Amino acid sequence: MGRIPCCEDNVKRGQWTPEEDNKLSSYIAQHGTRNWRLIPKNAGLQRCGKSCRLRWTNYLRPDLKHGQFSGAEEQTIVKLHSVVGNRWSLIAAQLPGRTDNDVKNHWNTKLKRKLSGMGIDPITHKPFSHLMAEIATTLATPQVAHLAEAALGCFKDEMLHLLTKKRIDFQLLQSNTDGVQRNTSSPYIATQHDETFEKPGIFPQNKTWDSAGATSANFAGTCCNFPSSLDAFFCGPSSFGYEGGLSPWNQSMCTGSTCTAGEQQGRSHGKLDDENGEESQGGKEMRDGPSLFNTDCVLWDLPSDEPNSLRAFTS
DNA sequence: AAGTCTCGCAACCGCAAGAGC
DNA sequence: GGCTCTTGCGGTTGCGAGACT
């Protein structure tokens, strides 16, 4: 005896028409939202009750707010998400007029990416630097690579995505600067012809993280600048309400050199600078201190004989 | 101008909890 | 207590519009 289907097979699926919306809205206005299974029948709709409920709660309800999320709303989402995680209904309950679907979609399409771009893990809400340091200092060497990959998968996705977009630019840059022949068999290198790298994602399945090469020590040392397209995220004014008005990224990772490109292009350094236009203490501490990210952002070290495609951004 | 890609949103799916009998 | 039905929730998918090549 299998699961009882929530509705018959002959129901309509897909986009709702304005006529259907009208039927549903007027029926609910008259009779309320009792028993969703009966509502489509009584309202003359060829729809599943579940579909009607979804349409009503996510779109037709008169108290819904449509349109862009405000900065305050985004801050609320990020703050609450750092506390309750993917409890979208809980988060949406704090945002009048927004549904859990709205919040979820906004998180998945905008905020998650934005945080990743800021160097903040959207799952733990910690700066990637902290996660890397924790991983590197607390785990045995053979475990580090796998756990680091799991923990930082999101960030790597983001980086690979950006690198993929930028690949032609940086290849040109490299060919003009170092003249080193590319080794396409390297697990760390993306080339224009590497099909496995075309699709953003974690490392190609047949090219796994080299646990021998990616020791804890290798997480430190190699520096790179992110492509300038990320500068806006690193150095922009949005802090998402992290403590003290500074995002963890701004506090710990956004050093002057990281943002050089953006500043040269006329973008402001945002929260990093204090009122006197000088660098904040937080940034200095991180730069001078024992952080893994002593100067610029660090992804991972590569074997010294491997040309590092990421280094294209350093020059 | 046409084809391809990317993004954002709406909708669907399946599971779990709650309510009622 | 157990069964059925309803509702709520979170993850995932599909599609259309706009951007890009």
mmCIF file of C-alpha atoms in Angstrom, chain A:
data_model
loop_
_atom_site.group_PDB
_atom_site.id
_atom_site.type_symbol
_atom_site.label_atom_id
_atom_site.label_comp_id
_atom_site.label_asym_id
_atom_site.label_seq_id
_atom_site.Cartn_x
_atom_site.Cartn_y
_atom_site.Cartn_z
ATOM 1 C CA MET A 1 0.000 0.000 0.000
ATOM 2 C CA GLY A 2 1.727 3.067 -1.186
ATOM 3 C CA ARG A 3 1.473 6.650 -0.276
ATOM 4 C CA ILE A 4 -1.880 8.218 -1.052
ATOM 5 C CA PRO A 5 -1.489 10.794 -3.818
ATOM 6 C CA CYS A 6 -2.326 14.278 -2.678
ATOM 7 C CA CYS A 7 -4.517 14.770 -5.732
ATOM 8 C CA GLU A 8 -5.669 13.107 -8.927
ATOM 9 C CA ASP A 9 -3.564 12.793 -12.016
ATOM 10 C CA ASN A 10 -5.762 14.986 -14.201
ATOM 11 C CA VAL A 11 -4.968 18.204 -12.372
ATOM 12 C CA LYS A 12 -3.331 21.075 -14.156
ATOM 13 C CA ARG A 13 0.250 21.960 -13.342
ATOM 14 C CA GLY A 14 2.578 24.788 -14.109
ATOM 15 C CA GLN A 15 2.018 28.524 -14.260
ATOM 16 C CA TRP A 16 -1.231 29.936 -12.973
ATOM 17 C CA THR A 17 -3.362 32.031 -15.297
ATOM 18 C CA PRO A 18 -5.023 35.279 -14.188
ATOM 19 C CA GLU A 19 -8.394 33.576 -14.484
ATOM 20 C CA GLU A 20 -7.331 30.842 -12.101
ATOM 21 C CA ASP A 21 -5.955 33.441 -9.717
ATOM 22 C CA ASN A 22 -9.274 35.259 -9.807
ATOM 23 C CA LYS A 23 -11.263 32.113 -9.161
ATOM 24 C CA LEU A 24 -9.093 31.141 -6.228
ATOM 25 C CA SER A 25 -8.963 34.628 -4.741
ATOM 26 C CA SER A 26 -12.699 35.180 -4.943
ATOM 27 C CA TYR A 27 -13.460 31.741 -3.531
ATOM 28 C CA ILE A 28 -11.127 32.273 -0.579
ATOM 29 C CA ALA A 29 -12.526 35.749 -0.011
ATOM 30 C CA GLN A 30 -15.946 34.189 0.368
ATOM 31 C CA HIS A 31 -15.206 30.915 2.103
ATOM 32 C CA GLY A 32 -11.784 31.208 3.655
ATOM 33 C CA THR A 33 -8.957 28.710 3.447
ATOM 34 C CA ARG A 34 -10.512 25.749 5.128
ATOM 35 C CA ASN A 35 -9.716 22.316 3.679
ATOM 36 C CA TRP A 36 -7.425 22.917 0.760
ATOM 37 C CA ARG A 37 -8.380 19.619 -0.815
ATOM 38 C CA LEU A 38 -11.921 20.829 -1.367
ATOM 39 C CA ILE A 39 -11.072 24.348 -2.426
ATOM 40 C CA PRO A 40 -10.097 23.590 -6.047
ATOM 41 C CA LYS A 41 -13.195 21.484 -6.578
ATOM 42 C CA ASN A 42 -15.513 24.056 -5.093
ATOM 43 C CA ALA A 43 -13.776 26.928 -6.810
ATOM 44 C CA GLY A 44 -13.956 25.221 -10.178
ATOM 45 C CA LEU A 45 -10.221 24.809 -10.566
ATOM 46 C CA GLN A 46 -8.430 21.898 -12.189
ATOM 47 C CA ARG A 47 -5.707 22.165 -9.598
ATOM 48 C CA CYS A 48 -4.326 20.171 -6.729
ATOM 49 C CA GLY A 49 -5.232 21.539 -3.306
ATOM 50 C CA LYS A 50 -1.611 21.739 -2.462
ATOM 51 C CA SER A 51 -0.964 23.825 -5.525
ATOM 52 C CA CYS A 52 -3.814 26.161 -4.541
ATOM 53 C CA ARG A 53 -2.447 26.567 -1.051
ATOM 54 C CA LEU A 54 0.991 27.358 -2.415
ATOM 55 C CA ARG A 55 -0.373 29.843 -4.902
ATOM 56 C CA TRP A 56 -2.361 31.576 -2.214
ATOM 57 C CA THR A 57 0.322 31.689 0.451
ATOM 58 C CA ASN A 58 3.155 32.629 -1.866
ATOM 59 C CA TYR A 59 1.465 34.964 -4.275
ATOM 60 C CA LEU A 60 -2.190 35.831 -3.887
ATOM 61 C CA ARG A 61 -2.433 36.670 -0.204
ATOM 62 C CA PRO A 62 -3.352 40.350 0.005
ATOM 63 C CA ASP A 63 -0.847 41.106 2.753
ATOM 64 C CA LEU A 64 2.112 40.016 0.689
ATOM 65 C CA LYS A 65 4.862 42.413 -0.193
ATOM 66 C CA HIS A 66 6.164 42.045 -3.718
ATOM 67 C CA GLY A 67 9.350 43.469 -5.090
ATOM 68 C CA GLN A 68 12.937 43.959 -4.033
ATOM 69 C CA PHE A 69 14.187 43.124 -0.571
ATOM 70 C CA SER A 70 15.387 46.164 1.300
ATOM 71 C CA GLY A 71 18.792 46.356 2.922
ATOM 72 C CA ALA A 72 17.191 46.058 6.334
ATOM 73 C CA GLU A 73 15.340 42.960 5.259
ATOM 74 C CA GLU A 74 18.532 41.428 3.927
ATOM 75 C CA GLN A 75 20.286 42.174 7.193
ATOM 76 C CA THR A 76 17.486 40.520 9.081
ATOM 77 C CA ILE A 77 17.667 37.443 6.919
ATOM 78 C CA VAL A 78 21.408 37.099 7.316
ATOM 79 C CA LYS A 79 21.275 37.675 11.043
ATOM 80 C CA LEU A 80 18.468 35.223 11.605
ATOM 81 C CA HIS A 81 20.004 32.676 9.294
ATOM 82 C CA SER A 82 23.177 32.767 11.330
ATOM 83 C CA VAL A 83 21.078 31.778 14.329
ATOM 84 C CA VAL A 84 18.395 29.446 13.028
ATOM 85 C CA GLY A 85 19.847 28.212 9.749
ATOM 86 C CA ASN A 86 17.529 27.223 6.921
ATOM 87 C CA ARG A 87 14.364 27.693 8.950
ATOM 88 C CA TRP A 88 12.814 29.824 6.269
ATOM 89 C CA SER A 89 9.384 29.996 7.811
ATOM 90 C CA LEU A 90 10.877 31.271 11.050
ATOM 91 C CA ILE A 91 12.875 33.898 9.219
ATOM 92 C CA ALA A 92 9.938 34.890 7.038
ATOM 93 C CA ALA A 93 7.795 35.320 10.137
ATOM 94 C CA GLN A 94 10.041 38.210 11.126
ATOM 95 C CA LEU A 95 9.608 39.877 7.765
ATOM 96 C CA PRO A 96 6.055 41.150 7.317
ATOM 97 C CA GLY A 97 4.725 40.450 3.864
ATOM 98 C CA ARG A 98 7.459 38.005 2.937
ATOM 99 C CA THR A 99 6.982 34.291 2.515
ATOM 100 C CA ASP A 100 9.358 31.496 3.309
ATOM 101 C CA ASN A 101 9.635 30.851 -0.415
ATOM 102 C CA ASP A 102 10.597 34.466 -1.024
ATOM 103 C CA VAL A 103 13.218 34.365 1.666
ATOM 104 C CA LYS A 104 14.555 31.041 0.530
ATOM 105 C CA ASN A 105 14.801 32.173 -3.074
ATOM 106 C CA HIS A 106 16.458 35.428 -2.143
ATOM 107 C CA TRP A 107 18.933 33.623 0.033
ATOM 108 C CA ASN A 108 19.796 31.052 -2.604
ATOM 109 C CA THR A 109 20.073 33.466 -5.492
ATOM 110 C CA LYS A 110 21.572 36.549 -3.881
ATOM 111 C CA LEU A 111 22.601 36.466 -0.265
ATOM 112 C CA LYS A 112 24.455 33.172 -0.240
ATOM 113 C CA ARG A 113 26.569 34.242 -3.146
ATOM 114 C CA LYS A 114 27.083 37.676 -1.707
ATOM 115 C CA LEU A 115 28.360 36.267 1.559
ATOM 116 C CA SER A 116 30.637 33.826 -0.207
ATOM 117 C CA GLY A 117 32.006 36.693 -2.194
ATOM 118 C CA MET A 118 32.689 38.514 1.031
ATOM 119 C CA GLY A 119 34.737 35.612 2.300
ATOM 120 C CA ILE A 120 32.066 34.461 4.694
ATOM 121 C CA ASP A 121 30.868 30.903 4.776
ATOM 122 C CA PRO A 122 27.085 31.168 4.284
ATOM 123 C CA ILE A 123 26.508 28.046 6.345
ATOM 124 C CA THR A 124 28.492 28.848 9.451
ATOM 125 C CA HIS A 125 28.624 32.627 8.925
ATOM 126 C CA LYS A 126 32.257 32.536 9.854
ATOM 127 C CA PRO A 127 34.986 34.016 7.688
ATOM 128 C CA PHE A 128 36.611 31.373 5.552
ATOM 129 C CA SER A 129 39.909 32.324 7.117
ATOM 130 C CA HIS A 130 38.677 31.161 10.496
ATOM 131 C CA LEU A 131 37.369 27.930 9.089
ATOM 132 C CA MET A 132 40.603 27.237 7.323
ATOM 133 C CA ALA A 133 42.596 27.996 10.418
ATOM 134 C CA GLU A 134 40.413 25.710 12.488
ATOM 135 C CA ILE A 135 40.685 22.932 10.001
ATOM 136 C CA ALA A 136 44.383 23.332 9.555
ATOM 137 C CA THR A 137 45.218 23.454 13.236
ATOM 138 C CA THR A 138 42.877 20.889 14.693
ATOM 139 C CA LEU A 139 42.909 18.006 12.303
ATOM 140 C CA ALA A 140 45.389 15.382 11.338
ATOM 141 C CA THR A 141 46.957 15.949 7.979
ATOM 142 C CA PRO A 142 45.166 13.244 5.991
ATOM 143 C CA GLN A 143 41.781 14.505 7.144
ATOM 144 C CA VAL A 144 42.416 18.103 6.379
ATOM 145 C CA ALA A 145 41.983 17.954 2.661
ATOM 146 C CA HIS A 146 38.656 16.205 2.668
ATOM 147 C CA LEU A 147 37.139 18.270 5.419
ATOM 148 C CA ALA A 148 38.433 21.473 3.999
ATOM 149 C CA GLU A 149 36.872 20.627 0.702
ATOM 150 C CA ALA A 150 33.556 19.892 2.359
ATOM 151 C CA ALA A 151 33.603 22.984 4.515
ATOM 152 C CA LEU A 152 34.735 25.299 1.820
ATOM 153 C CA GLY A 153 32.912 23.798 -1.083
ATOM 154 C CA CYS A 154 30.667 26.765 -1.371
ATOM 155 C CA PHE A 155 33.508 29.192 -1.474
ATOM 156 C CA LYS A 156 35.341 27.159 -4.039
ATOM 157 C CA ASP A 157 32.243 27.035 -6.159
ATOM 158 C CA GLU A 158 32.164 30.766 -6.083
ATOM 159 C CA MET A 159 35.822 31.136 -6.911
ATOM 160 C CA LEU A 160 35.695 28.607 -9.705
ATOM 161 C CA HIS A 161 32.637 30.285 -11.066
ATOM 162 C CA LEU A 162 34.406 33.591 -11.171
ATOM 163 C CA LEU A 163 37.595 32.104 -12.488
ATOM 164 C CA THR A 164 35.682 30.356 -15.220
ATOM 165 C CA LYS A 165 34.129 33.599 -16.220
ATOM 166 C CA LYS A 166 37.520 35.255 -16.140
ATOM 167 C CA ARG A 167 39.508 32.456 -17.645
ATOM 168 C CA ILE A 168 40.215 34.057 -20.958
ATOM 169 C CA ASP A 169 41.360 37.261 -19.365
ATOM 170 C CA PHE A 170 43.749 35.666 -16.999
ATOM 171 C CA GLN A 171 45.099 33.319 -19.621
ATOM 172 C CA LEU A 172 45.957 36.238 -21.765
ATOM 173 C CA LEU A 173 47.525 37.882 -18.791
ATOM 174 C CA GLN A 174 49.585 34.832 -18.029
ATOM 175 C CA SER A 175 50.728 34.243 -21.539
ATOM 176 C CA ASN A 176 51.879 37.806 -21.677
ATOM 177 C CA THR A 177 53.696 37.701 -18.382
ATOM 178 C CA ASP A 178 55.306 34.393 -17.558
ATOM 179 C CA GLY A 179 55.404 32.382 -20.746
ATOM 180 C CA VAL A 180 55.177 29.171 -18.753
ATOM 181 C CA GLN A 181 53.655 26.280 -20.587
ATOM 182 C CA ARG A 182 50.416 25.213 -18.958
ATOM 183 C CA ASN A 183 50.172 21.755 -17.561
ATOM 184 C CA THR A 184 46.566 20.792 -18.140
ATOM 185 C CA SER A 185 46.855 17.629 -16.098
ATOM 186 C CA SER A 186 47.254 19.577 -12.933
ATOM 187 C CA PRO A 187 44.270 19.284 -10.638
ATOM 188 C CA TYR A 188 44.624 22.929 -9.753
ATOM 189 C CA ILE A 189 44.677 24.489 -13.128
ATOM 190 C CA ALA A 190 41.806 25.569 -15.263
ATOM 191 C CA THR A 191 42.427 26.060 -18.898
ATOM 192 C CA GLN A 192 40.161 27.193 -21.610
ATOM 193 C CA HIS A 193 40.016 23.649 -22.964
ATOM 194 C CA ASP A 194 39.482 21.864 -19.740
ATOM 195 C CA GLU A 195 35.870 20.823 -20.137
ATOM 196 C CA THR A 196 35.595 19.575 -16.600
ATOM 197 C CA PHE A 197 36.232 23.091 -15.456
ATOM 198 C CA GLU A 198 33.705 24.698 -17.691
ATOM 199 C CA LYS A 199 30.861 24.057 -15.322
ATOM 200 C CA PRO A 200 31.188 25.798 -12.013
ATOM 201 C CA GLY A 201 31.374 23.374 -9.187
ATOM 202 C CA ILE A 202 33.793 21.769 -6.878
ATOM 203 C CA PHE A 203 36.887 20.237 -8.271
ATOM 204 C CA PRO A 204 36.388 17.920 -11.185
ATOM 205 C CA GLN A 205 35.421 14.486 -10.041
ATOM 206 C CA ASN A 206 38.323 12.812 -11.654
ATOM 207 C CA LYS A 207 40.698 15.437 -10.312
ATOM 208 C CA THR A 208 40.540 15.233 -6.624
ATOM 209 C CA TRP A 209 42.120 17.342 -4.012
ATOM 210 C CA ASP A 210 45.642 16.119 -3.525
ATOM 211 C CA SER A 211 45.792 15.201 0.115
ATOM 212 C CA ALA A 212 49.520 14.836 -0.073
ATOM 213 C CA GLY A 213 49.888 18.318 -1.394
ATOM 214 C CA ALA A 214 47.171 20.034 0.559
ATOM 215 C CA THR A 215 48.530 19.695 4.036
ATOM 216 C CA SER A 216 47.655 22.073 6.769
ATOM 217 C CA ALA A 217 50.823 23.951 6.125
ATOM 218 C CA ASN A 218 49.781 24.435 2.568
ATOM 219 C CA PHE A 219 46.766 26.436 3.545
ATOM 220 C CA ALA A 220 49.064 29.208 4.511
ATOM 221 C CA GLY A 221 51.532 31.087 2.507
ATOM 222 C CA THR A 222 50.324 31.413 -1.003
ATOM 223 C CA CYS A 223 48.631 34.661 -1.668
ATOM 224 C CA CYS A 224 46.442 35.838 -4.406
ATOM 225 C CA ASN A 225 44.282 38.791 -5.174
ATOM 226 C CA PHE A 226 40.739 38.093 -6.081
ATOM 227 C CA PRO A 227 39.546 39.274 -9.414
ATOM 228 C CA SER A 228 38.431 42.828 -9.354
ATOM 229 C CA SER A 229 34.829 41.778 -9.784
ATOM 230 C CA LEU A 230 34.905 40.680 -6.177
ATOM 231 C CA ASP A 231 36.252 43.933 -4.861
ATOM 232 C CA ALA A 232 32.798 45.385 -4.630
ATOM 233 C CA PHE A 233 31.824 42.627 -2.241
ATOM 234 C CA PHE A 234 35.005 42.697 -0.230
ATOM 235 C CA CYS A 235 35.145 46.413 0.168
ATOM 236 C CA GLY A 236 31.624 47.564 -0.339
ATOM 237 C CA PRO A 237 29.636 49.274 2.354
ATOM 238 C CA SER A 238 27.329 46.346 2.988
ATOM 239 C CA SER A 239 28.185 44.795 6.296
ATOM 240 C CA PHE A 240 25.034 42.725 6.812
ATOM 241 C CA GLY A 241 24.900 43.906 10.368
ATOM 242 C CA TYR A 242 27.742 41.888 11.672
ATOM 243 C CA GLU A 243 28.971 42.984 15.037
ATOM 244 C CA GLY A 244 30.425 46.422 15.285
ATOM 245 C CA GLY A 245 29.088 47.192 11.854
ATOM 246 C CA LEU A 246 31.932 45.259 10.319
ATOM 247 C CA SER A 247 31.459 42.000 8.575
ATOM 248 C CA PRO A 248 33.874 39.285 9.562
ATOM 249 C CA TRP A 249 35.398 39.720 6.177
ATOM 250 C CA ASN A 250 36.030 43.376 6.670
ATOM 251 C CA GLN A 251 37.374 42.781 10.117
ATOM 252 C CA SER A 252 39.722 40.027 9.301
ATOM 253 C CA MET A 253 40.425 39.697 5.662
ATOM 254 C CA CYS A 254 39.936 42.841 3.699
ATOM 255 C CA THR A 255 43.379 44.257 3.806
ATOM 256 C CA GLY A 256 44.537 47.216 1.881
ATOM 257 C CA SER A 257 46.270 45.152 -0.733
ATOM 258 C CA THR A 258 43.210 43.060 -1.333
ATOM 259 C CA CYS A 259 41.267 46.107 -2.228
ATOM 260 C CA THR A 260 43.900 47.894 -4.165
ATOM 261 C CA ALA A 261 42.311 47.223 -7.504
ATOM 262 C CA GLY A 262 38.978 48.491 -6.382
ATOM 263 C CA GLU A 263 40.414 51.587 -4.850
ATOM 264 C CA GLN A 264 42.385 52.332 -7.935
ATOM 265 C CA GLN A 265 39.182 52.179 -9.848
ATOM 266 C CA GLY A 266 37.694 54.767 -7.581
ATOM 267 C CA ARG A 267 35.693 52.536 -5.297
ATOM 268 C CA SER A 268 35.696 53.452 -1.669
ATOM 269 C CA HIS A 269 37.206 51.197 0.892
ATOM 270 C CA GLY A 270 33.990 51.178 2.870
ATOM 271 C CA LYS A 271 34.075 50.136 6.474
ATOM 272 C CA LEU A 272 37.724 49.271 6.514
ATOM 273 C CA ASP A 273 38.785 52.835 6.832
ATOM 274 C CA ASP A 274 38.238 54.809 9.950
ATOM 275 C CA GLU A 275 37.026 58.345 10.143
ATOM 276 C CA ASN A 276 40.466 59.734 9.451
ATOM 277 C CA GLY A 277 40.767 57.770 6.313
ATOM 278 C CA GLU A 278 43.278 55.460 7.907
ATOM 279 C CA GLU A 279 43.045 51.741 8.063
ATOM 280 C CA SER A 280 41.150 50.337 10.990
ATOM 281 C CA GLN A 281 42.897 48.509 13.750
ATOM 282 C CA GLY A 282 41.149 45.286 12.918
ATOM 283 C CA GLY A 283 42.755 45.113 9.553
ATOM 284 C CA LYS A 284 46.184 45.860 10.934
ATOM 285 C CA GLU A 285 45.859 43.222 13.547
ATOM 286 C CA MET A 286 45.003 40.610 11.063
ATOM 287 C CA ARG A 287 47.745 41.668 8.746
ATOM 288 C CA ASP A 288 50.418 41.819 11.388
ATOM 289 C CA GLY A 289 49.186 38.949 13.450
ATOM 290 C CA PRO A 290 49.580 35.248 13.104
ATOM 291 C CA SER A 291 46.670 34.859 10.740
ATOM 292 C CA LEU A 292 46.889 32.506 7.868
ATOM 293 C CA PHE A 293 45.914 35.491 5.844
ATOM 294 C CA ASN A 294 48.819 37.670 6.672
ATOM 295 C CA THR A 295 48.677 39.820 3.611
ATOM 296 C CA ASP A 296 46.107 39.008 1.037
ATOM 297 C CA CYS A 297 43.492 36.387 0.858
ATOM 298 C CA VAL A 298 44.807 32.880 0.673
ATOM 299 C CA LEU A 299 43.083 29.982 -0.949
ATOM 300 C CA TRP A 300 45.509 27.136 -0.809
ATOM 301 C CA ASP A 301 49.063 26.512 -1.621
ATOM 302 C CA LEU A 302 50.100 24.687 -4.676
ATOM 303 C CA PRO A 303 53.093 22.555 -5.388
ATOM 304 C CA SER A 304 55.901 24.903 -6.222
ATOM 305 C CA ASP A 305 56.444 23.400 -9.652
ATOM 306 C CA GLU A 306 52.827 23.861 -10.619
ATOM 307 C CA PRO A 307 51.873 27.049 -12.362
ATOM 308 C CA ASN A 308 49.184 28.568 -10.244
ATOM 309 C CA SER A 309 46.415 29.981 -12.314
ATOM 310 C CA LEU A 310 45.229 31.930 -9.337
ATOM 311 C CA ARG A 311 48.474 33.782 -9.138
ATOM 312 C CA ALA A 312 47.480 35.565 -12.294
ATOM 313 C CA PHE A 313 45.603 37.918 -10.033
ATOM 314 C CA THR A 314 48.556 38.864 -7.967
ATOM 315 C CA SER A 315 50.383 40.876 -10.521
#
